[in-house]
Amino acid sequence: MSMRETLHAEWTKLRTVPSTFWLLLAVIVVTVALGLVADAVARCPSAGCGLDPARTSLAGVYLGQAIVAVLAVVAVSGEYGSGLIRVTLTAMPRRAGVLAAKAVTVTGATLSAGVPAVLGSLLAGRLVLPGHGFTAAHGRPPLSPDDGAVLRAAAGTVLYLGLIALLSLGVAAAVRDAAAAIGTVLGLLYLLPLLTTVLGGSRLARHLERLSPMTAGLAVQATTGLRGLPIAPWAGLGVLAAWATAALLIGGLLLHFRDA
Amino acid sequence: MTAPTTTRQPRVRARRAGFGALLRAEWTKFRTVRGWTIGMIVAVLVTAGIALLDHSSCGGVTAPGGADVPGTGCSAPVGPDGKAVTDAFSFVHRRLDGDGDITVRMASLIGGRGPAGLQPWSKAGLIVKAGTRPGSAYAALIVTAGHGVRMQYDYTGDIKAPPGAVTAAAAPRWLRLVRSGDAITGYQSADGVRWSAAGTVRLHGLPPTVQAGMFATSPASAQGGSTQDGSTQDGSAQGGSAQSLGGSGGSGARTLATARFDHIGLRGAWPPGAWTGTQVGGRPSPDTGFRQAAGTVTVTGSGDIAPYVPAVDGGGVAVERTLLGAFGGLIAVIVVAALFMTAEHRRGLLRVTFTAVPGRGRVLAAKAIVIGSVTFVAGLAGSTAAVLLGERLLRSNGDFVLPAGTFTEIRAVAGTAALLAVAAVLALAVGTILRHGAGAVTAVVTVMVVPYFFASPLSVLPAGVADWLLRVTPAAAFAVQQTTPRYPQVSAPYTPGNGYFPLPPWAGFAVLCGYTVLALGLATVLLRRRDA
């Protein structure tokens, strides 16, 4: 089977599971809605209020990423749950190719939901935030596509969601069980940053902020206070990319060498 | 005579064995799946293991070069009730060998220049104290800059004086403090003629000989800093820098309060002598102290006489920081508990189970009891180990662990275990409702861990949202871990990011229980209606 056919097969599987559509819709709705809540409560009463308008309106990603993770995990673990994986691997014996095809289709689907989610969030922020003190006078001009930093935040957040999908895919290929895989992914995302609390204000805590996939990856959303970030925006996304690559590598190797 | 008993006995036993056998069946299912046992062991190890990462935060900050600077002043005096206290003020005192009283006119209370100005809780007045040792018992009649006249005693006691004839804050006012045995009574007056009582407190075990006199002190400005001025209420989570993450709360700028007293009159058992000035607690500084001229005493002080609040005073670590590993344990527990039900759906085992035991609600109850009990035991082991190891580690690092009291510590540890157990039952119920392991895990993690994350200092959401989330979501249950109370008489950023939950411990836990009962009810209904 050629790579094109493998891709086509994976795309058909993803497309015909009804949950895919609902999960993608949920990514958009949850991300925009939570962003809107953050916009609605954010106040910037004076210059240097410490709130970043792009970060605030994109806050929905903190929750949206969990749904992306479910989508990606189910794409792999679902096959193990139903035993379909044995059929898949019989039809397409090149296992690395199967994982690659899954990565392409799932990431594509995630990006297609990520773009409207991010654009919707930023649009909501542009409409709501100026009424809450986010004005040019306070050093927080309205979110605009002319602003390079806002563009970086937008593109970076879409890519962030894509990388979360890849990370989850790799973990699911390694762990196989859906519930355990999603637990591992959510633990990596939410738990690692909380560890900085245990470590106090120490050097280790600072390192952990640079290394944990969520805090590093979401540094790309920053448009103000860049110097105070634990890691530079694109470098942070690079850290997440490294996590995703490592997960895919481990998942791919285990898929290759293990019985299905 | 024996025949009826022999026929009846087995029947009774069979009926009793019904639910017991069901429990044993579920327990057998649980312990024979290797992955679930491993999951529980992981939960215990993570809960206890993260405490081993506990790192000194005792005022220690990361220097620009990257080296950790060990903190200074990593301790606090301990008050009469065993709790940590702040006790730093300028004290102008004389010995009092028994009963007696002191009357003064407080001419003015002013602050230092610029940022060292008066705070709402800047205070000055009259005080009777067991000695000059920080942490010793006291009772004081206090004039504050923003909270009126009060009787305060033994650090946590705080009584607002009834509004009397004296209202204007700036006007000179007369104060009188009377010691009679254990009882200390404060009076205030606008003219030194008509007096009204401010309050009476009893200090049990106050020695006959005490130090009494005038004092002034002023707490650090409330969480100053350029990012948060004027918006401490809704912006502090955002502004909470990496330093305040570890509880080494960044205190604001040092402030000063200066009080001028005249018309000083003493009655009772005061031996002859002169006024002595003592800097109680804190570091002596050239701008604090007292001056005496022509019957006037002027005292300048900086600090506070109050309970110790880590978010203001820095350095101290609350016990619950050692319990942070429970978050990791929670995720593992949620995975195992969700699978405990959804695996039966997936494998079709549920049809066998329901054929064997037609009472579907009873099956769910048995599963809930098994997973809840196993998780409680695992959680108790994990959190006990976490607190014991974590506290020891922090102390050996030179950190100052806030004394919480045995009962409070037991509540935090047992509460954490109970939280994990109830969360496991919630995951079981949600798994029954959704019949999908990954979906159930995501749902429960989303409602239990994500709100807490939004409440942490890492969150991008304003503290107001975090506060609200920790009231209405099951994550409210993490309030059982809070061991440091909030005190109205200390201005501090009492935000979730600093470890202060909006609900009291058991109320927060009740929120989680409420959701769990609802989910169990819905799960039972669906389990009965749906085909297995």
PDB file of C-alpha atoms in Angstrom, chain A residues 42-207:
ATOM      1  CA  ALA A  42     -10.077  41.080  32.741  1.00  0.00           C
ATOM      2  CA  ARG A  43      -9.488  44.687  33.801  1.00  0.00           C
ATOM      3  CA  CYS A  44      -6.582  46.908  32.912  1.00  0.00           C
ATOM      4  CA  PRO A  45      -7.135  49.981  35.081  1.00  0.00           C
ATOM      5  CA  SER A  46      -3.727  51.560  34.564  1.00  0.00           C
ATOM      6  CA  ALA A  47      -0.626  51.413  32.457  1.00  0.00           C
ATOM      7  CA  GLY A  48       1.454  48.323  33.150  1.00  0.00           C
ATOM      8  CA  CYS A  49      -1.490  46.354  34.514  1.00  0.00           C
ATOM      9  CA  GLY A  50       0.409  43.118  33.963  1.00  0.00           C
ATOM     10  CA  LEU A  51      -2.257  41.488  31.804  1.00  0.00           C
ATOM     11  CA  ASP A  52      -1.396  40.477  28.262  1.00  0.00           C
ATOM     12  CA  PRO A  53      -4.379  41.007  25.927  1.00  0.00           C
ATOM     13  CA  ALA A  54      -3.404  38.192  23.546  1.00  0.00           C
ATOM     14  CA  ARG A  55      -2.837  35.762  26.409  1.00  0.00           C
ATOM     15  CA  THR A  56      -6.103  36.734  28.041  1.00  0.00           C
ATOM     16  CA  SER A  57      -8.243  36.271  24.937  1.00  0.00           C
ATOM     17  CA  LEU A  58      -6.444  33.015  24.077  1.00  0.00           C
ATOM     18  CA  ALA A  59      -6.871  31.601  27.608  1.00  0.00           C
ATOM     19  CA  GLY A  60      -9.435  29.105  26.252  1.00  0.00           C
ATOM     20  CA  VAL A  61      -6.576  27.049  24.871  1.00  0.00           C
ATOM     21  CA  TYR A  62      -5.843  25.834  28.401  1.00  0.00           C
ATOM     22  CA  LEU A  63      -9.051  23.818  28.152  1.00  0.00           C
ATOM     23  CA  GLY A  64      -9.292  23.386  24.383  1.00  0.00           C
ATOM     24  CA  GLN A  65      -6.021  21.454  24.392  1.00  0.00           C
ATOM     25  CA  ALA A  66      -7.585  18.745  26.584  1.00  0.00           C
ATOM     26  CA  ILE A  67     -10.185  18.075  23.872  1.00  0.00           C
ATOM     27  CA  VAL A  68      -7.471  17.984  21.213  1.00  0.00           C
ATOM     28  CA  ALA A  69      -5.685  15.415  23.355  1.00  0.00           C
ATOM     29  CA  VAL A  70      -8.841  13.280  23.546  1.00  0.00           C
ATOM     30  CA  LEU A  71      -9.240  13.420  19.755  1.00  0.00           C
ATOM     31  CA  ALA A  72      -5.673  12.302  19.155  1.00  0.00           C
ATOM     32  CA  VAL A  73      -5.680   9.617  21.852  1.00  0.00           C
ATOM     33  CA  VAL A  74      -8.943   8.099  20.630  1.00  0.00           C
ATOM     34  CA  ALA A  75      -7.591   7.957  17.055  1.00  0.00           C
ATOM     35  CA  VAL A  76      -4.936   5.486  18.258  1.00  0.00           C
ATOM     36  CA  SER A  77      -6.331   3.869  21.401  1.00  0.00           C
ATOM     37  CA  GLY A  78      -9.783   3.432  19.896  1.00  0.00           C
ATOM     38  CA  GLU A  79      -8.295   0.930  17.492  1.00  0.00           C
ATOM     39  CA  TYR A  80      -6.706  -1.001  20.343  1.00  0.00           C
ATOM     40  CA  GLY A  81      -9.972  -0.960  22.270  1.00  0.00           C
ATOM     41  CA  SER A  82     -11.957  -2.498  19.425  1.00  0.00           C
ATOM     42  CA  GLY A  83      -9.170  -4.721  18.086  1.00  0.00           C
ATOM     43  CA  LEU A  84      -9.291  -2.887  14.760  1.00  0.00           C
ATOM     44  CA  ILE A  85      -5.554  -2.267  15.084  1.00  0.00           C
ATOM     45  CA  ARG A  86      -4.846  -5.883  14.053  1.00  0.00           C
ATOM     46  CA  VAL A  87      -6.837  -5.379  10.837  1.00  0.00           C
ATOM     47  CA  THR A  88      -5.115  -2.061  10.195  1.00  0.00           C
ATOM     48  CA  LEU A  89      -1.652  -3.522  10.644  1.00  0.00           C
ATOM     49  CA  THR A  90      -2.503  -6.549   8.508  1.00  0.00           C
ATOM     50  CA  ALA A  91      -3.694  -4.308   5.688  1.00  0.00           C
ATOM     51  CA  MET A  92      -0.850  -1.810   6.119  1.00  0.00           C
ATOM     52  CA  PRO A  93       2.144  -3.718   7.487  1.00  0.00           C
ATOM     53  CA  ARG A  94       4.421  -0.657   7.478  1.00  0.00           C
ATOM     54  CA  ARG A  95       3.683   0.387  11.028  1.00  0.00           C
ATOM     55  CA  ALA A  96       5.693   3.586  10.952  1.00  0.00           C
ATOM     56  CA  GLY A  97       3.690   4.567   7.896  1.00  0.00           C
ATOM     57  CA  VAL A  98       0.429   4.007   9.760  1.00  0.00           C
ATOM     58  CA  LEU A  99       1.551   6.214  12.638  1.00  0.00           C
ATOM     59  CA  ALA A 100       2.743   8.880  10.182  1.00  0.00           C
ATOM     60  CA  ALA A 101      -0.574   8.802   8.346  1.00  0.00           C
ATOM     61  CA  LYS A 102      -2.427   9.118  11.623  1.00  0.00           C
ATOM     62  CA  ALA A 103      -0.176  12.021  12.594  1.00  0.00           C
ATOM     63  CA  VAL A 104      -0.933  13.821   9.323  1.00  0.00           C
ATOM     64  CA  THR A 105      -4.697  13.327   9.435  1.00  0.00           C
ATOM     65  CA  VAL A 106      -5.167  14.059  13.150  1.00  0.00           C
ATOM     66  CA  THR A 107      -2.898  17.105  13.052  1.00  0.00           C
ATOM     67  CA  GLY A 108      -4.682  18.342   9.922  1.00  0.00           C
ATOM     68  CA  ALA A 109      -8.059  17.998  11.609  1.00  0.00           C
ATOM     69  CA  THR A 110      -6.726  19.739  14.739  1.00  0.00           C
ATOM     70  CA  LEU A 111      -5.303  22.638  12.766  1.00  0.00           C
ATOM     71  CA  SER A 112      -8.585  23.019  10.882  1.00  0.00           C
ATOM     72  CA  ALA A 113     -10.359  23.464  14.227  1.00  0.00           C
ATOM     73  CA  GLY A 114      -7.497  25.443  15.751  1.00  0.00           C
ATOM     74  CA  VAL A 115      -7.625  28.220  13.144  1.00  0.00           C
ATOM     75  CA  PRO A 116     -11.274  29.211  13.752  1.00  0.00           C
ATOM     76  CA  ALA A 117     -10.821  28.722  17.513  1.00  0.00           C
ATOM     77  CA  VAL A 118      -7.849  31.101  17.625  1.00  0.00           C
ATOM     78  CA  LEU A 119      -9.313  33.639  15.212  1.00  0.00           C
ATOM     79  CA  GLY A 120     -12.626  33.622  17.075  1.00  0.00           C
ATOM     80  CA  SER A 121     -10.853  34.120  20.426  1.00  0.00           C
ATOM     81  CA  LEU A 122      -8.759  37.005  19.131  1.00  0.00           C
ATOM     82  CA  LEU A 123     -11.767  38.639  17.485  1.00  0.00           C
ATOM     83  CA  ALA A 124     -13.684  38.398  20.773  1.00  0.00           C
ATOM     84  CA  GLY A 125     -10.695  39.925  22.550  1.00  0.00           C
ATOM     85  CA  ARG A 126     -10.483  42.743  20.024  1.00  0.00           C
ATOM     86  CA  LEU A 127     -14.152  43.560  20.565  1.00  0.00           C
ATOM     87  CA  VAL A 128     -14.359  43.142  24.347  1.00  0.00           C
ATOM     88  CA  LEU A 129     -10.976  44.129  25.792  1.00  0.00           C
ATOM     89  CA  PRO A 130     -10.821  47.840  24.771  1.00  0.00           C
ATOM     90  CA  GLY A 131     -13.913  48.424  26.924  1.00  0.00           C
ATOM     91  CA  HIS A 132     -12.042  47.056  29.957  1.00  0.00           C
ATOM     92  CA  GLY A 133      -9.115  49.427  29.967  1.00  0.00           C
ATOM     93  CA  PHE A 134      -7.005  47.651  27.368  1.00  0.00           C
ATOM     94  CA  THR A 135      -6.315  50.852  25.465  1.00  0.00           C
ATOM     95  CA  ALA A 136      -3.315  52.363  23.717  1.00  0.00           C
ATOM     96  CA  ALA A 137      -3.081  54.868  26.600  1.00  0.00           C
ATOM     97  CA  HIS A 138      -2.426  51.972  28.971  1.00  0.00           C
ATOM     98  CA  GLY A 139       0.098  50.465  26.586  1.00  0.00           C
ATOM     99  CA  ARG A 140      -2.362  47.762  25.456  1.00  0.00           C
ATOM    100  CA  PRO A 141      -3.529  48.649  21.904  1.00  0.00           C
ATOM    101  CA  PRO A 142      -6.415  46.586  20.468  1.00  0.00           C
ATOM    102  CA  LEU A 143      -5.412  43.206  19.053  1.00  0.00           C
ATOM    103  CA  SER A 144      -4.625  43.714  15.400  1.00  0.00           C
ATOM    104  CA  PRO A 145      -3.245  41.559  12.587  1.00  0.00           C
ATOM    105  CA  ASP A 146      -0.769  44.365  11.821  1.00  0.00           C
ATOM    106  CA  ASP A 147       1.010  43.641  15.086  1.00  0.00           C
ATOM    107  CA  GLY A 148       3.787  41.104  14.580  1.00  0.00           C
ATOM    108  CA  ALA A 149       3.536  39.854  18.165  1.00  0.00           C
ATOM    109  CA  VAL A 150      -0.198  39.220  17.837  1.00  0.00           C
ATOM    110  CA  LEU A 151       0.391  37.331  14.597  1.00  0.00           C
ATOM    111  CA  ARG A 152       3.012  35.251  16.371  1.00  0.00           C
ATOM    112  CA  ALA A 153       0.580  34.536  19.198  1.00  0.00           C
ATOM    113  CA  ALA A 154      -2.139  33.518  16.724  1.00  0.00           C
ATOM    114  CA  ALA A 155       0.000  31.308  14.500  1.00  0.00           C
ATOM    115  CA  GLY A 156       1.873  29.932  17.495  1.00  0.00           C
ATOM    116  CA  THR A 157      -1.311  28.937  19.306  1.00  0.00           C
ATOM    117  CA  VAL A 158      -2.635  27.077  16.251  1.00  0.00           C
ATOM    118  CA  LEU A 159       0.702  25.278  15.992  1.00  0.00           C
ATOM    119  CA  TYR A 160       0.607  24.625  19.738  1.00  0.00           C
ATOM    120  CA  LEU A 161      -2.668  22.740  19.344  1.00  0.00           C
ATOM    121  CA  GLY A 162      -1.202  20.746  16.449  1.00  0.00           C
ATOM    122  CA  LEU A 163       1.820  19.808  18.569  1.00  0.00           C
ATOM    123  CA  ILE A 164      -0.437  18.775  21.456  1.00  0.00           C
ATOM    124  CA  ALA A 165      -2.200  16.433  19.008  1.00  0.00           C
ATOM    125  CA  LEU A 166       1.151  14.933  17.981  1.00  0.00           C
ATOM    126  CA  LEU A 167       2.288  14.564  21.596  1.00  0.00           C
ATOM    127  CA  SER A 168      -0.976  12.816  22.497  1.00  0.00           C
ATOM    128  CA  LEU A 169      -0.709  10.555  19.464  1.00  0.00           C
ATOM    129  CA  GLY A 170       2.776   9.464  20.469  1.00  0.00           C
ATOM    130  CA  VAL A 171       1.742   8.843  24.086  1.00  0.00           C
ATOM    131  CA  ALA A 172      -1.299   6.870  22.961  1.00  0.00           C
ATOM    132  CA  ALA A 173       0.829   4.715  20.648  1.00  0.00           C
ATOM    133  CA  ALA A 174       3.132   3.976  23.580  1.00  0.00           C
ATOM    134  CA  VAL A 175       0.497   3.465  26.300  1.00  0.00           C
ATOM    135  CA  ARG A 176      -2.284   1.995  24.072  1.00  0.00           C
ATOM    136  CA  ASP A 177      -5.070   2.189  26.677  1.00  0.00           C
ATOM    137  CA  ALA A 178      -7.149   5.322  26.050  1.00  0.00           C
ATOM    138  CA  ALA A 179      -7.818   6.278  29.672  1.00  0.00           C
ATOM    139  CA  ALA A 180      -4.213   5.742  30.728  1.00  0.00           C
ATOM    140  CA  ALA A 181      -2.962   7.664  27.694  1.00  0.00           C
ATOM    141  CA  ILE A 182      -5.178  10.665  28.321  1.00  0.00           C
ATOM    142  CA  GLY A 183      -4.213  10.583  31.993  1.00  0.00           C
ATOM    143  CA  THR A 184      -0.531  10.654  31.018  1.00  0.00           C
ATOM    144  CA  VAL A 185      -1.012  13.535  28.580  1.00  0.00           C
ATOM    145  CA  LEU A 186      -3.076  15.643  30.984  1.00  0.00           C
ATOM    146  CA  GLY A 187      -0.577  14.906  33.757  1.00  0.00           C
ATOM    147  CA  LEU A 188       2.286  16.094  31.544  1.00  0.00           C
ATOM    148  CA  LEU A 189       0.382  19.236  30.638  1.00  0.00           C
ATOM    149  CA  TYR A 190      -1.121  20.347  33.943  1.00  0.00           C
ATOM    150  CA  LEU A 191       0.977  18.649  36.590  1.00  0.00           C
ATOM    151  CA  LEU A 192       4.501  19.557  35.531  1.00  0.00           C
ATOM    152  CA  PRO A 193       3.874  23.318  35.806  1.00  0.00           C
ATOM    153  CA  LEU A 194       2.316  22.841  39.252  1.00  0.00           C
ATOM    154  CA  LEU A 195       5.560  21.249  40.402  1.00  0.00           C
ATOM    155  CA  THR A 196       7.191  24.661  40.151  1.00  0.00           C
ATOM    156  CA  THR A 197       5.125  25.518  43.221  1.00  0.00           C
ATOM    157  CA  VAL A 198       6.852  22.795  45.214  1.00  0.00           C
ATOM    158  CA  LEU A 199      10.237  23.891  44.052  1.00  0.00           C
ATOM    159  CA  GLY A 200       9.773  27.384  45.400  1.00  0.00           C
ATOM    160  CA  GLY A 201      11.443  30.299  43.694  1.00  0.00           C
ATOM    161  CA  SER A 202      14.510  28.218  43.022  1.00  0.00           C
ATOM    162  CA  ARG A 203      16.598  27.750  39.927  1.00  0.00           C
ATOM    163  CA  LEU A 204      15.062  24.313  39.458  1.00  0.00           C
ATOM    164  CA  ALA A 205      11.593  25.829  39.255  1.00  0.00           C
ATOM    165  CA  ARG A 206      12.754  28.164  36.533  1.00  0.00           C
ATOM    166  CA  HIS A 207      14.216  25.221  34.599  1.00  0.00           C
TER     167      HIS A 207
END
